[in-house]
PDB file of C-alpha atoms in Angstrom:
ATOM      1  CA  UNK I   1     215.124  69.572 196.147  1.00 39.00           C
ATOM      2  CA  UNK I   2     215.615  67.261 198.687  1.00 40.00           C
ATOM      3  CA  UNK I   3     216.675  63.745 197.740  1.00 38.00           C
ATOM      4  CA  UNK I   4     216.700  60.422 200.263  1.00 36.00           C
ATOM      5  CA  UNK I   5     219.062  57.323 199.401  1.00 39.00           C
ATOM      6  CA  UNK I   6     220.850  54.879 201.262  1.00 38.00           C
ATOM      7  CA  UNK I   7     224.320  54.651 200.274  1.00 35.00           C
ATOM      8  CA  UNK I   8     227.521  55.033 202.391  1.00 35.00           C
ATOM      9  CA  UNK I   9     230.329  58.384 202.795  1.00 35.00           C
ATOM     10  CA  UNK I  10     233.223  59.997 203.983  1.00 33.00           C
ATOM     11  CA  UNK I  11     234.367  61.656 207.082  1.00 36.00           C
ATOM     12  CA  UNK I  12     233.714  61.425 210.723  1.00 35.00           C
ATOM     13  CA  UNK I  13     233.857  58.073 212.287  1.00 37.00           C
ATOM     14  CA  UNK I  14     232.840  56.546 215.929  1.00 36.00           C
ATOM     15  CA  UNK I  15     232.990  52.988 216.685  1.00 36.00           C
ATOM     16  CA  UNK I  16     231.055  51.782 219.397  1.00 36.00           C
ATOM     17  CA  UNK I  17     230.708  48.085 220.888  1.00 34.00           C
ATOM     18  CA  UNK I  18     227.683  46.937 222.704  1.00 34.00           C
ATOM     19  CA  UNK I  19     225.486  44.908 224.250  1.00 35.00           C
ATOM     20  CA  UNK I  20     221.980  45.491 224.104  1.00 38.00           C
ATOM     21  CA  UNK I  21     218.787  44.245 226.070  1.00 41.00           C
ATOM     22  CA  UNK I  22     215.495  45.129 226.299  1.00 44.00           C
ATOM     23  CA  UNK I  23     214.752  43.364 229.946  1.00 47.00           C
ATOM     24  CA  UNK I  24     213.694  45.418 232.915  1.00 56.00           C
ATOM     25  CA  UNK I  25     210.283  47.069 232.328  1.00 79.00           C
ATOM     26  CA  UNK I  26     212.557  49.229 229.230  1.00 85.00           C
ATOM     27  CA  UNK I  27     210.012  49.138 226.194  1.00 93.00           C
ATOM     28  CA  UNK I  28     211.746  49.565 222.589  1.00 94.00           C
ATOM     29  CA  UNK I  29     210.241  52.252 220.207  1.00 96.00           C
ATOM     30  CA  UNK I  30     211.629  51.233 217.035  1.00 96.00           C
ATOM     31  CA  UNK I  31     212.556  53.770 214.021  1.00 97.00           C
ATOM     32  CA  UNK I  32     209.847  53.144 211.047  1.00 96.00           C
ATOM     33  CA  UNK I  33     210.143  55.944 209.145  1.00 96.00           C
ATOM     34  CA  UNK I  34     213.429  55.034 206.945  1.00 97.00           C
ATOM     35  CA  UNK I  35     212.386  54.567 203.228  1.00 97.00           C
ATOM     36  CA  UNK I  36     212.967  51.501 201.248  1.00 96.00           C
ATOM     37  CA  UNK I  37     215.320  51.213 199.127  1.00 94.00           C
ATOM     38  CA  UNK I  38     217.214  48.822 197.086  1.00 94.00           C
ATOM     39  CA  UNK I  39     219.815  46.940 199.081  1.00 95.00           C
ATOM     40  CA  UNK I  40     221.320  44.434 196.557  1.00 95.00           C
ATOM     41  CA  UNK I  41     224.026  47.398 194.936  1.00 93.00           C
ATOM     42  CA  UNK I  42     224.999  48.035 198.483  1.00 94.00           C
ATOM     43  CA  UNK I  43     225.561  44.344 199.259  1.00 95.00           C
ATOM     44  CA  UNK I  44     227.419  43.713 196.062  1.00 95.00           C
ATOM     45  CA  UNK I  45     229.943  46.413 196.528  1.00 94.00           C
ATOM     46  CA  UNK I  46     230.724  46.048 200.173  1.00 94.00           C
ATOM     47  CA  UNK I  47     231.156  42.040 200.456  1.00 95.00           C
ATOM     48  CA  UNK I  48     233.410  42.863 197.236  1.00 93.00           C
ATOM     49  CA  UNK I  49     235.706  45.204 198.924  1.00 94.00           C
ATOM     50  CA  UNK I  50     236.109  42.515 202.036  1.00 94.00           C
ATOM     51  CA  UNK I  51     236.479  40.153 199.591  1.00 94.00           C
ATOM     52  CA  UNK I  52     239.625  41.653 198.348  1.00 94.00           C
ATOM     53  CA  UNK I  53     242.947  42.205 200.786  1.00 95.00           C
ATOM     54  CA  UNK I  54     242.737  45.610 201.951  1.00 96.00           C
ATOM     55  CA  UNK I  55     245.873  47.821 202.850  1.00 97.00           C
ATOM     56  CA  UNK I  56     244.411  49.220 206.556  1.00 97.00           C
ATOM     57  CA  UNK I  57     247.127  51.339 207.530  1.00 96.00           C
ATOM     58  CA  UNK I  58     250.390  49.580 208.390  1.00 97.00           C
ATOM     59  CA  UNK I  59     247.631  46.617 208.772  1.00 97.00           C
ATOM     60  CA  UNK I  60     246.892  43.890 205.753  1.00 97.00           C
ATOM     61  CA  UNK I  61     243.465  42.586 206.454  1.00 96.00           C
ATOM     62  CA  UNK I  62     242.438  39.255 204.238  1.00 96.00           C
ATOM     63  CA  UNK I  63     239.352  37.594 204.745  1.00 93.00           C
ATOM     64  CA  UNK I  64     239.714  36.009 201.609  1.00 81.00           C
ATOM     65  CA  UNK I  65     236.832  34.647 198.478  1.00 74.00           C
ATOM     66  CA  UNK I  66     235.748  32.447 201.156  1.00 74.00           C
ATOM     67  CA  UNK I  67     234.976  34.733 203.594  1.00 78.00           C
ATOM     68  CA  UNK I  68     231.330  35.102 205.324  1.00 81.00           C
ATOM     69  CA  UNK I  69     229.554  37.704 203.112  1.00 92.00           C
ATOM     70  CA  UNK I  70     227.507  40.327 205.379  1.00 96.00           C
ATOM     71  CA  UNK I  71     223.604  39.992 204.695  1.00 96.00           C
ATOM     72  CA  UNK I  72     221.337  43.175 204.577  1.00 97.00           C
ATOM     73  CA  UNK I  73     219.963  44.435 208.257  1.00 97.00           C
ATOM     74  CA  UNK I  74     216.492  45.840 207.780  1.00 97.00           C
ATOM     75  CA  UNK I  75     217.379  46.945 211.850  1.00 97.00           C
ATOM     76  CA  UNK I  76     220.605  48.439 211.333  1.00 97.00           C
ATOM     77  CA  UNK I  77     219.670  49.892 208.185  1.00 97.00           C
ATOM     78  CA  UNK I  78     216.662  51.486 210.488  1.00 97.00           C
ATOM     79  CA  UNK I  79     219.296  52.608 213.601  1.00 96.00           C
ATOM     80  CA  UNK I  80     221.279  54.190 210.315  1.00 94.00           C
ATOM     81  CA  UNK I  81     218.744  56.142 208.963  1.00 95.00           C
ATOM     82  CA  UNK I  82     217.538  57.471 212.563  1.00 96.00           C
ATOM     83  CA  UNK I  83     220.719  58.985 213.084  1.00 95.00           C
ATOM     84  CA  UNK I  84     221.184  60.104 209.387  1.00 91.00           C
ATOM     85  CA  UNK I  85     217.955  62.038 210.071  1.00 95.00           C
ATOM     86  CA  UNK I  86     218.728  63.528 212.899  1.00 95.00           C
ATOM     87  CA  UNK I  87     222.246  64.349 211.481  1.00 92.00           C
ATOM     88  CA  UNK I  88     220.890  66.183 209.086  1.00 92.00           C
ATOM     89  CA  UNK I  89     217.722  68.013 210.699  1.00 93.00           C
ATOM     90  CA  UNK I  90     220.084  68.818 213.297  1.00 93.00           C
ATOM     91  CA  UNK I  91     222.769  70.225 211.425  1.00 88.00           C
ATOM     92  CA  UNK I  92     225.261  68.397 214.278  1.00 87.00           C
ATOM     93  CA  UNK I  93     227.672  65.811 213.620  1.00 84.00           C
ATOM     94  CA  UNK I  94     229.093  64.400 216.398  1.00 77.00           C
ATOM     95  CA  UNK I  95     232.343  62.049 216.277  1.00 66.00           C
ATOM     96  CA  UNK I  96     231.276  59.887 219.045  1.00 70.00           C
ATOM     97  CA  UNK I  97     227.922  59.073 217.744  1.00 79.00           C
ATOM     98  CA  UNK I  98     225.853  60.861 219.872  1.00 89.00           C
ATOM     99  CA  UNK I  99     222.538  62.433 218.683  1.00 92.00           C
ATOM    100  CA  UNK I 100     221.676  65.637 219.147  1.00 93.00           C
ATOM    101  CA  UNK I 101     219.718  65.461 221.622  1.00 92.00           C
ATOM    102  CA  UNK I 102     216.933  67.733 219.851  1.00 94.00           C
ATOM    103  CA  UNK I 103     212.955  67.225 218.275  1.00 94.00           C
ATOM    104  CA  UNK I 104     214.923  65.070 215.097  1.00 95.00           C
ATOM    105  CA  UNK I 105     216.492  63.310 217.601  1.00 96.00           C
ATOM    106  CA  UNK I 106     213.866  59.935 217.556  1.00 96.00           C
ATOM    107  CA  UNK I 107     215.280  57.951 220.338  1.00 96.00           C
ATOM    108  CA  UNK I 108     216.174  60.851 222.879  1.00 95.00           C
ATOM    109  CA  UNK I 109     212.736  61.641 222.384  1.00 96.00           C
ATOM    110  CA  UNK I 110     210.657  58.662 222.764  1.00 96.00           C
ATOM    111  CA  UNK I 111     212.859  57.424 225.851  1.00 96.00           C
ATOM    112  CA  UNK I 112     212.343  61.293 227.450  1.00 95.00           C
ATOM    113  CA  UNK I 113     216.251  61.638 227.505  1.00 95.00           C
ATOM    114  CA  UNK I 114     216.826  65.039 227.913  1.00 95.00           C
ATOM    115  CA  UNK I 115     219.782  64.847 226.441  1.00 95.00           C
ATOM    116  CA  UNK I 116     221.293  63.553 222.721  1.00 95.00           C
ATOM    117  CA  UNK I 117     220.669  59.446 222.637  1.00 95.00           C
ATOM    118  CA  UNK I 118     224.298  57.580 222.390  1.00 94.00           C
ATOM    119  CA  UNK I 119     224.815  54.647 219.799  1.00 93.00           C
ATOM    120  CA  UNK I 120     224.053  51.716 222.209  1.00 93.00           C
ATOM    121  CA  UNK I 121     220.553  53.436 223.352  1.00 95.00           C
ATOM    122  CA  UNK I 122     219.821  53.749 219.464  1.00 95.00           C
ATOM    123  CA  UNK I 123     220.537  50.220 219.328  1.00 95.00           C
ATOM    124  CA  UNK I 124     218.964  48.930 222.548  1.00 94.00           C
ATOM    125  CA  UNK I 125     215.518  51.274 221.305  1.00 96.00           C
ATOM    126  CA  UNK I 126     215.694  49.604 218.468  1.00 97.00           C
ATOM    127  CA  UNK I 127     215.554  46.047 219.898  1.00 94.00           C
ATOM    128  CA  UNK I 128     218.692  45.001 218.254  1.00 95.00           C
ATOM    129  CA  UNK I 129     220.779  42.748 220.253  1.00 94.00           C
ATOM    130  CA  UNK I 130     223.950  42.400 219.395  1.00 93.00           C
ATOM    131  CA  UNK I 131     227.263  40.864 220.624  1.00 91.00           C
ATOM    132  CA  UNK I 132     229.488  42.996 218.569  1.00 91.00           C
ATOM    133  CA  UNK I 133     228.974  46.533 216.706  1.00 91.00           C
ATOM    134  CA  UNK I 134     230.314  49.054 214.979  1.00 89.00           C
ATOM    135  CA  UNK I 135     228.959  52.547 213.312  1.00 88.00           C
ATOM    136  CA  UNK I 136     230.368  55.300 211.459  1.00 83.00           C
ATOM    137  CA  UNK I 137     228.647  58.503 210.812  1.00 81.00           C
ATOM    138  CA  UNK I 138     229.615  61.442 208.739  1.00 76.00           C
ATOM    139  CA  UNK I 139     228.840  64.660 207.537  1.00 74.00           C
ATOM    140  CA  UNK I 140     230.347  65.751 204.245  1.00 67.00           C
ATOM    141  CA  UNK I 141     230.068  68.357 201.605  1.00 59.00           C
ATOM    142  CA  UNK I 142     232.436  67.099 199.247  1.00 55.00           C
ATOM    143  CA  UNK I 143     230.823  65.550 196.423  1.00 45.00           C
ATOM    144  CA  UNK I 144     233.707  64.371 195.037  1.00 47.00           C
ATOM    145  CA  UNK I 145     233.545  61.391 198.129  1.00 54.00           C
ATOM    146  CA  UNK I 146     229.797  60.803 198.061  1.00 69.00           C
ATOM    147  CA  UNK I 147     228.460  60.767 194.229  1.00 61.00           C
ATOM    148  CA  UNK I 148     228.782  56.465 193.996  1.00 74.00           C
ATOM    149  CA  UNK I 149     228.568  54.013 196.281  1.00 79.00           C
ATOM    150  CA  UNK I 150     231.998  52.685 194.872  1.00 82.00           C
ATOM    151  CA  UNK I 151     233.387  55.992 195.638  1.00 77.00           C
ATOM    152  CA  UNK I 152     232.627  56.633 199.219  1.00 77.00           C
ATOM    153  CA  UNK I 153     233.522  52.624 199.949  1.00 83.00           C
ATOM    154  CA  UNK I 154     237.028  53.282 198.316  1.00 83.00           C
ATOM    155  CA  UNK I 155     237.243  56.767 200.605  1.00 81.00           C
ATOM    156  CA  UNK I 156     236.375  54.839 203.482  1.00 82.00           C
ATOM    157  CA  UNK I 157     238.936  52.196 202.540  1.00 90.00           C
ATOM    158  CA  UNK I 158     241.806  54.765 202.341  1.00 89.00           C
ATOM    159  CA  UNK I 159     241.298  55.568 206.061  1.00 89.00           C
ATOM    160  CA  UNK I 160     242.996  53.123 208.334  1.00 94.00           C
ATOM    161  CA  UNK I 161     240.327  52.800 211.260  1.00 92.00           C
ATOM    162  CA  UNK I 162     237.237  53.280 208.777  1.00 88.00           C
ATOM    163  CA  UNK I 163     239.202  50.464 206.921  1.00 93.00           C
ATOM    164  CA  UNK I 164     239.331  48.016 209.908  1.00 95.00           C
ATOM    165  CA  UNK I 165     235.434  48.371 210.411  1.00 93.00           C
ATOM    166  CA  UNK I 166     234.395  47.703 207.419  1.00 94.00           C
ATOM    167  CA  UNK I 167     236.961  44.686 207.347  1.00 95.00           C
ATOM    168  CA  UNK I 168     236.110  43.420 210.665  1.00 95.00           C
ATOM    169  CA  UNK I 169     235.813  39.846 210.499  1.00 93.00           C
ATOM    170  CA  UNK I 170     233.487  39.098 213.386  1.00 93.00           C
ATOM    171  CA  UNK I 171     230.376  41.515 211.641  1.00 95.00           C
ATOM    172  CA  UNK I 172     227.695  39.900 209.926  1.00 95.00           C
ATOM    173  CA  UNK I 173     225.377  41.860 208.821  1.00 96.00           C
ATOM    174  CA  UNK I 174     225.060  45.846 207.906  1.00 96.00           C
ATOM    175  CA  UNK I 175     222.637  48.471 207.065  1.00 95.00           C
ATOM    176  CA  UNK I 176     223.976  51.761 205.944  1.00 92.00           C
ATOM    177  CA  UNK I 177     221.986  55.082 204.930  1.00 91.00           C
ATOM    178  CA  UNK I 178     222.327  58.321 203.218  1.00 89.00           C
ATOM    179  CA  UNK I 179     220.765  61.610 202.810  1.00 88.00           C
ATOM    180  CA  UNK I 180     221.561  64.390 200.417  1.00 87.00           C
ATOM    181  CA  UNK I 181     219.915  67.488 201.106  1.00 88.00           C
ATOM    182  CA  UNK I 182     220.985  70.341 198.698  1.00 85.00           C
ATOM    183  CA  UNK I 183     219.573  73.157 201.358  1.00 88.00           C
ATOM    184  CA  UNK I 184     221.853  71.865 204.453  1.00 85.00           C
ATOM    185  CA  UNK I 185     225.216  72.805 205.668  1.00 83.00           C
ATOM    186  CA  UNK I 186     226.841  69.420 204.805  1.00 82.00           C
ATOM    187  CA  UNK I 187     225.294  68.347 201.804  1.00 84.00           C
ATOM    188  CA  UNK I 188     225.346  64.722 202.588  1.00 83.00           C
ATOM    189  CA  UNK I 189     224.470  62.890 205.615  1.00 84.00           C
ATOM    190  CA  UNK I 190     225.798  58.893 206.072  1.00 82.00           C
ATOM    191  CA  UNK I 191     225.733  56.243 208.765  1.00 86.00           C
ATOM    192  CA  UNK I 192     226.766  52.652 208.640  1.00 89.00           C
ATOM    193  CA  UNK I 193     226.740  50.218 211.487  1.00 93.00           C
ATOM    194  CA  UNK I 194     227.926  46.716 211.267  1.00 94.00           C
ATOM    195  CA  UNK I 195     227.414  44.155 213.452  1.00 95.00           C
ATOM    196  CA  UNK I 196     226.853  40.311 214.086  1.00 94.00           C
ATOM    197  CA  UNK I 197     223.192  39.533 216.264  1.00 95.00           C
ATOM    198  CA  UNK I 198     223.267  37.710 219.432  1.00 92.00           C
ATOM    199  CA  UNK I 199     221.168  34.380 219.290  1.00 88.00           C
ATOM    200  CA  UNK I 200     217.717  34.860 220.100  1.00 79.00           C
ATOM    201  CA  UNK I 201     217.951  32.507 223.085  1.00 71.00           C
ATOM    202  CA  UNK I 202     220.366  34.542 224.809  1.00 73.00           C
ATOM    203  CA  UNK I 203     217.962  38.056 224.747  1.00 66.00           C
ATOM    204  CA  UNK I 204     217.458  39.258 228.251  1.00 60.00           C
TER     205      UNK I 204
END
């Protein structure tokens, strides 16, 4: 039985950083399929974890108690889930982000790429503008990293570049999904992206 959740997990990581506009005659076909779900766990644990001084590698990152907490993305929480989706219809995981490229592949197929969409075209489809981002996706069939939220954010944390994105200190908001699907290769499909918006004003 397949189940759908929006949680967080281990493995495979791409960070990406860009800008996105929407200018030019380019029309945005935003993702509206992704399910709701209850964000307020997800928020708790994560703005916890930054909360705390984390051990990145040879790299101490403190953003201290008084540190901006990240607020729940409804948008990024939709880019997420598109390329959870397509992670797992798809059966590909790809460490740079890319999507596959194939029918479960939303963007690449409402902008007739012909090829698998990249991160920033998820974004820019999307109409998310932002002036810094970051994503990790994974495929994993380990449950021992993906059965709790807690779990998969302490996995994430033991990995020095997963560590610095989720500890980044100019991100201000986050959605994150996750889908388990008994029947698949890799069991459980995640994506995370973190980022801070650009002001409205500036949109081109």
């Amino acid at each position: 039985m397949k189940k759908l959740l929006a949680i967080v997990a281990a493995g495979t990581v791409v960070l990406v950083v860009a800008a996105g506009c929407s200018g030019g005659g380019y029309k945005a076909h935003p993702f509206k399929d992704a399910p709701d779900i209850d964000s307020h766990p997800l928020l708790e644990i994560i703005n916890t974890k930054r909360a705390e001084t984390q051990q990145c590698g040879e790299e101490t990152i403190t953003l201290g108690a008084d540190a901006q907490k990240l607020k729940w993305s409804q948008t990024l929480y939709a880019i997420a889930y598109e390329h959870t989706l397509d992670m797992n219809k798809s059966g590909i995981i790809h460490d740079n982000g890319t999507g596959s490229g194939k029918q479960s592949d939303y963007t690449a197929q409402v902008q007739n790429l012909g090829r698998g969409s990249t991160h920033s075209e998820r974004v820019r489809n999307n109409d998310y503008h932002p002036v810094h981002i970051k994503e990790i996706a994974t495929g994993d069939n380990n449950a021992t990293h993906v059965s709790t939220v807690q779990a998969i954010i302490t996995y994430w944390l033991s990995d020095p570049e997963k560590c610095k994105k989720i500890m980044d200190a100019n991100v201000t908001e986050f959605g994150m999904a996750h889908i388990h699907d008994d029947q698949s290769e890799h069991k459980d499909y995640w994506t995370i992206d973190l980022a801070k918006p650009a002001p409205e004003d500036t949109w081109l």
